[in-house]
Amino acid sequence: MPRILIVEDEAIIRSALKRLLERHDYTVSEAGSAEEACQLELKGFDLIISDLRLPGEPGTTLITAAAPVPVLIMTSYASMRSAVEALKQGAVDYVAKPFDHAELLETVERILHKQSMQQSPPPDITDAGGSRQTMIGNCVAMQQVYTRISKTAPADVTVLILGESGTGKELVARAIHQQSKRAKAPLICVNCAAIPETLIESELFGHEKGAFTGASAARTGLVEAADGGTLFLDEIGELPLDAQARLLRVLQEGEIRKIGSVETRHVNVRLIAATHRDLRALSKTGEFRLDLYYRLNVMQIELPPLREREDDVLEIADILLDKACKRHERTGLRLSRAARQDLRDYPWPGNVRELENALERGVILAEGHLIHPDDLGLAPTTPRPHPPSGSSSSPTVTGSGDKNAEENEDDLSLEDYFQHFVLEHQDQMSETELAQKLGISRKNLWERRQRLGIPRKKTARRPG
C-alpha cells in the first residue's frame, strides 16, 4: 500500500486531502511545515504532496531533502511562473488549488505508477555460505520490492517483511542489511519457529549461570551478538508473549537484561522481522502484542507469491536447474516444453522452495537429456487458466471429468473462469464442444450450469 506524506499548513485542507486519499487505499501521514516534514523519514514515503507556500521554508525545499521520492506541489497561485519554477527545481508535477478530486487522484495514481515501473536493479546478496547471488525477477511486483529495499536500507528503521513461506524473505533481509550503514557489522538470523518455546528467551537475550536448571554457564544472547548490526527474526508471529515483551523493551529503550540478571545492557540493533501470518489479526486474539506490531511496522515490504510473478517462474527455474545440474553432475539437462508449461501453470503453494525441490527431483530422475513432467513429481492440481484470446483458445480447466476434479470446484477463480468461458463461447460451440474444451463431461457441464445459474443458449428461431 503506497505511503503518501501531505505537507500543508491549513488543517482543514490537510484533513480533507487525507480522507480523500485514505478512501482510495493510500496510507497517509501529515505535516504542517517543511521543517516538521523533515523530522520524518522522508525516504520512507512513495510520494510527498506539499503546498508551495508554507510557514518557514517553501514546499520546494522538500524536493532535494526527499530525493529520490517524488514531490507533487500544490499552489493557490496557479500562474505559469510558479508552476514552471517548481518543475524546474525538480517537482514531479503541480496541481492548482482548489483542485478537482478526480484530477488529483488521477495525478497521484499516474505518478505512483510511473515510479513503480522504473527499473530498479535486483540487489546483489552474499548468502550465509559467503557466495554472491542476485535476486531474480523482473515483474512489476518485484520491481516494487527492489525499489522499497533501496529506499529502506539506508534509513536504519525497523522493517516488517510479509510473504508466504518460501518467497525469499531472508534474501530481502540480507539485501537490506548489505545496503545499509551496518553492512560491515554482523547480521544475525533467527527462525523463531525453529527454537523450542522454553529456550527462545535464553537464545535471544542470554542467561546467567544458574538462572535455570541446566544453565551451567553464562550465555550471550543473539540480540547482544547483533549489537551494532542487524537482527533478522523470521516467523516472528511464533514468538511467545513473554519474549515479545522483552523484544518490545529492546525496541523502545535499546536495552536487554539476561535471564537471571538484575543488570541491563544497552544495545544498538536494527531489527528486521518477517512473517507469513497476519500480525494484526493475531493481536485481536491476544496471540501477538499490538504495541509490538506497531513498533515493527515502521516500514513494510510485501513479497509476491511465485504464482503471481508471471514469467519470473521460468527465469528462476532455469537458474535453479543450472545449479542442480552442477550439484549432481548432470550437465546438458533441459526442461521439455511440456515440463515448462507445467512449471508455469502450477500454483506453487511452497513458492521458490517448492520449485527448487521439483527441479532437484527432475535432475535426479531424468533418463535422457530432457526433464519431463513426470520427473518433476508435482502434485496433481488444477492448472491456472489462461484467459481465452478468441473462440479457438480454450485452455483446460480440469484435467478430467472425474470425481477428484469435481472436488476441486471450490476454487472461486476457476468458477469465475468457467462462467466467463461458457458465456463467451456457447453461441459458437455445442454443449459437447464446450465440455471437451473445458476437459469435463457433458454431465459435469450441466451440473455446473445448474449450480452457477448459467442458462443454456437459446435456440435461434427460424424466420417466419
Coordinates of N, CA, C and O in Angstrom, one line a residue, residues 362-421:
G362 N 13.7 -33.6 -10.7 CA 13.8 -33.7 -12.2 C 15.2 -34.1 -12.6 O 15.4 -34.9 -13.5
V363 N 16.2 -33.4 -12.0 CA 17.6 -33.7 -12.4 C 18.0 -35.1 -12.0 O 18.7 -35.8 -12.8
I364 N 17.5 -35.6 -10.9 CA 17.9 -36.9 -10.4 C 17.2 -38.0 -11.2 O 17.8 -39.1 -11.5
L365 N 15.9 -37.8 -11.6 CA 15.1 -38.8 -12.2 C 15.1 -38.8 -13.7 O 14.8 -39.8 -14.3
A366 N 15.6 -37.8 -14.3 CA 15.6 -37.7 -15.8 C 16.4 -38.8 -16.4 O 17.6 -39.0 -16.0
E367 N 15.9 -39.5 -17.4 CA 16.6 -40.6 -18.1 C 17.5 -40.1 -19.2 O 18.6 -40.5 -19.4
G368 N 17.0 -39.2 -20.0 CA 17.8 -38.7 -21.2 C 18.3 -37.3 -20.9 O 18.7 -36.9 -19.8
H369 N 18.2 -36.5 -22.0 CA 18.7 -35.1 -21.9 C 17.6 -34.1 -21.6 O 17.8 -32.9 -21.4
L370 N 16.3 -34.6 -21.5 CA 15.2 -33.8 -21.2 C 14.5 -34.2 -19.9 O 14.4 -35.4 -19.6
I371 N 14.1 -33.2 -19.2 CA 13.3 -33.4 -18.0 C 11.8 -33.3 -18.4 O 11.4 -32.3 -18.9
H372 N 11.0 -34.4 -18.1 CA 9.6 -34.4 -18.5 C 8.8 -34.1 -17.2 O 9.2 -34.2 -16.1
P373 N 7.5 -33.8 -17.4 CA 6.6 -33.6 -16.3 C 6.6 -34.6 -15.2 O 6.6 -34.3 -14.0
D374 N 6.6 -35.9 -15.6 CA 6.6 -37.0 -14.6 C 7.9 -36.9 -13.7 O 7.8 -37.3 -12.5
D375 N 9.0 -36.4 -14.3 CA 10.2 -36.3 -13.5 C 10.2 -35.3 -12.4 O 10.8 -35.4 -11.3
L376 N 9.3 -34.3 -12.6 CA 9.2 -33.2 -11.6 C 8.5 -33.6 -10.4 O 8.7 -33.0 -9.3
G377 N 7.6 -34.6 -10.5 CA 6.8 -35.1 -9.3 C 5.9 -34.1 -8.7 O 5.7 -34.1 -7.5
L378 N 5.3 -33.2 -9.5 CA 4.4 -32.2 -8.9 C 3.1 -32.9 -8.6 O 2.6 -33.7 -9.3
A379 N 2.5 -32.4 -7.4 CA 1.2 -33.0 -7.0 C 0.1 -32.7 -8.0 O 0.1 -31.6 -8.6
P380 N -0.8 -33.6 -8.3 CA -1.9 -33.3 -9.2 C -2.7 -32.1 -8.7 O -3.0 -32.0 -7.6
T381 N -2.9 -31.2 -9.6 CA -3.6 -30.0 -9.3 C -4.3 -29.4 -10.5 O -4.0 -29.7 -11.6
T382 N -5.3 -28.5 -10.3 CA -5.9 -27.9 -11.4 C -5.0 -26.8 -11.9 O -4.7 -25.9 -11.1
P383 N -4.6 -26.8 -13.1 CA -3.8 -25.7 -13.6 C -4.5 -24.4 -13.7 O -5.7 -24.3 -13.8
R384 N -3.6 -23.3 -13.6 CA -4.2 -22.0 -13.6 C -4.7 -21.7 -15.1 O -3.9 -21.9 -16.0
P385 N -5.9 -21.3 -15.3 CA -6.4 -21.0 -16.6 C -5.8 -19.7 -17.2 O -5.4 -18.8 -16.5
H386 N -5.6 -19.8 -18.5 CA -5.1 -18.6 -19.2 C -6.3 -18.0 -19.9 O -7.1 -18.7 -20.6
P387 N -6.6 -16.7 -19.8 CA -7.8 -16.1 -20.4 C -7.8 -16.4 -21.9 O -6.8 -16.2 -22.6
P388 N -8.9 -16.8 -22.5 CA -9.0 -17.0 -23.9 C -8.9 -15.8 -24.8 O -9.4 -14.8 -24.4
S389 N -8.1 -15.9 -25.8 CA -7.9 -14.7 -26.7 C -8.9 -14.7 -27.8 O -9.0 -13.8 -28.6
G390 N -9.6 -15.8 -28.0 CA -10.6 -15.9 -29.1 C -11.3 -17.2 -28.9 O -11.1 -18.0 -28.0
S391 N -12.2 -17.5 -29.8 CA -13.0 -18.7 -29.7 C -12.2 -20.0 -29.8 O -12.6 -21.0 -29.4
S392 N -11.1 -19.9 -30.5 CA -10.3 -21.1 -30.7 C -9.3 -21.4 -29.5 O -8.7 -22.4 -29.4
S393 N -9.2 -20.4 -28.6 CA -8.3 -20.5 -27.5 C -9.0 -21.0 -26.3 O -9.9 -20.3 -25.8
S394 N -8.7 -22.2 -25.8 CA -9.5 -22.7 -24.7 C -8.7 -23.6 -23.8 O -8.7 -24.8 -24.1
P395 N -8.0 -23.1 -22.9 CA -7.1 -24.0 -22.0 C -8.0 -24.9 -21.1 O -9.1 -24.6 -20.8
T396 N -7.4 -26.0 -20.7 CA -8.1 -26.9 -19.9 C -8.2 -26.4 -18.5 O -7.3 -25.9 -17.9
V397 N -9.4 -26.5 -17.9 CA -9.7 -26.0 -16.6 C -9.4 -27.2 -15.6 O -8.8 -27.0 -14.6
T398 N -9.9 -28.4 -15.9 CA -9.6 -29.5 -15.1 C -9.0 -30.6 -16.0 O -9.4 -30.7 -17.2
G399 N -8.2 -31.4 -15.4 CA -7.5 -32.4 -16.3 C -8.5 -33.5 -16.7 O -8.2 -34.2 -17.7
S400 N -9.6 -33.7 -16.0 CA -10.5 -34.8 -16.4 C -11.8 -34.5 -15.7 O -11.9 -33.6 -14.9
G401 N -12.8 -35.2 -16.1 CA -14.1 -35.0 -15.5 C -14.4 -36.0 -14.4 O -15.6 -36.3 -14.1
D402 N -13.4 -36.5 -13.7 CA -13.6 -37.5 -12.7 C -14.0 -36.8 -11.4 O -14.0 -35.6 -11.3
K403 N -14.2 -37.6 -10.4 CA -14.7 -37.1 -9.1 C -13.6 -36.2 -8.4 O -14.0 -35.2 -7.8
N404 N -12.3 -36.6 -8.6 CA -11.3 -35.7 -8.0 C -11.3 -34.3 -8.5 O -11.1 -33.4 -7.8
A405 N -11.6 -34.2 -9.9 CA -11.6 -32.9 -10.5 C -12.8 -32.1 -9.9 O -12.8 -30.9 -9.7
E406 N -14.0 -32.8 -9.7 CA -15.2 -32.2 -9.3 C -15.0 -31.7 -7.8 O -15.5 -30.7 -7.4
E407 N -14.1 -32.4 -7.1 CA -13.9 -32.0 -5.7 C -13.1 -30.7 -5.6 O -13.0 -30.1 -4.5
N408 N -12.5 -30.2 -6.7 CA -11.7 -29.0 -6.7 C -12.5 -27.8 -7.1 O -11.9 -26.8 -7.4
E409 N -13.8 -27.9 -7.1 CA -14.6 -26.8 -7.6 C -14.8 -25.7 -6.7 O -15.6 -24.8 -6.9
D410 N -14.2 -25.8 -5.5 CA -14.3 -24.7 -4.5 C -13.5 -23.5 -4.9 O -13.6 -22.5 -4.3
D411 N -12.6 -23.6 -5.9 CA -11.7 -22.6 -6.2 C -12.5 -21.5 -7.0 O -12.9 -21.7 -8.1
L412 N -12.7 -20.3 -6.3 CA -13.6 -19.3 -6.9 C -13.1 -18.8 -8.2 O -13.8 -18.5 -9.2
S413 N -11.7 -18.7 -8.4 CA -11.2 -18.2 -9.6 C -11.5 -19.1 -10.8 O -11.8 -18.6 -11.9
L414 N -11.5 -20.4 -10.5 CA -11.8 -21.3 -11.6 C -13.3 -21.3 -11.9 O -13.7 -21.4 -13.1
E415 N -14.2 -21.1 -10.9 CA -15.6 -21.0 -11.2 C -15.9 -19.7 -12.0 O -16.7 -19.7 -12.9
D416 N -15.2 -18.6 -11.7 CA -15.3 -17.4 -12.4 C -14.9 -17.6 -13.9 O -15.6 -17.2 -14.8
Y417 N -13.8 -18.3 -14.0 CA -13.3 -18.6 -15.4 C -14.3 -19.5 -16.2 O -14.6 -19.2 -17.3
F418 N -14.8 -20.5 -15.5 CA -15.8 -21.4 -16.1 C -17.0 -20.6 -16.6 O -17.4 -20.7 -17.8
Q419 N -17.5 -19.7 -15.8 CA -18.7 -19.0 -16.2 C -18.4 -18.0 -17.3 O -19.1 -17.9 -18.3
H420 N -17.2 -17.4 -17.3 CA -16.8 -16.5 -18.3 C -16.7 -17.2 -19.7 O -17.1 -16.8 -20.7
F421 N -16.0 -18.4 -19.6 CA -15.7 -19.1 -20.8 C -17.0 -19.6 -21.5 O -17.2 -19.5 -22.7

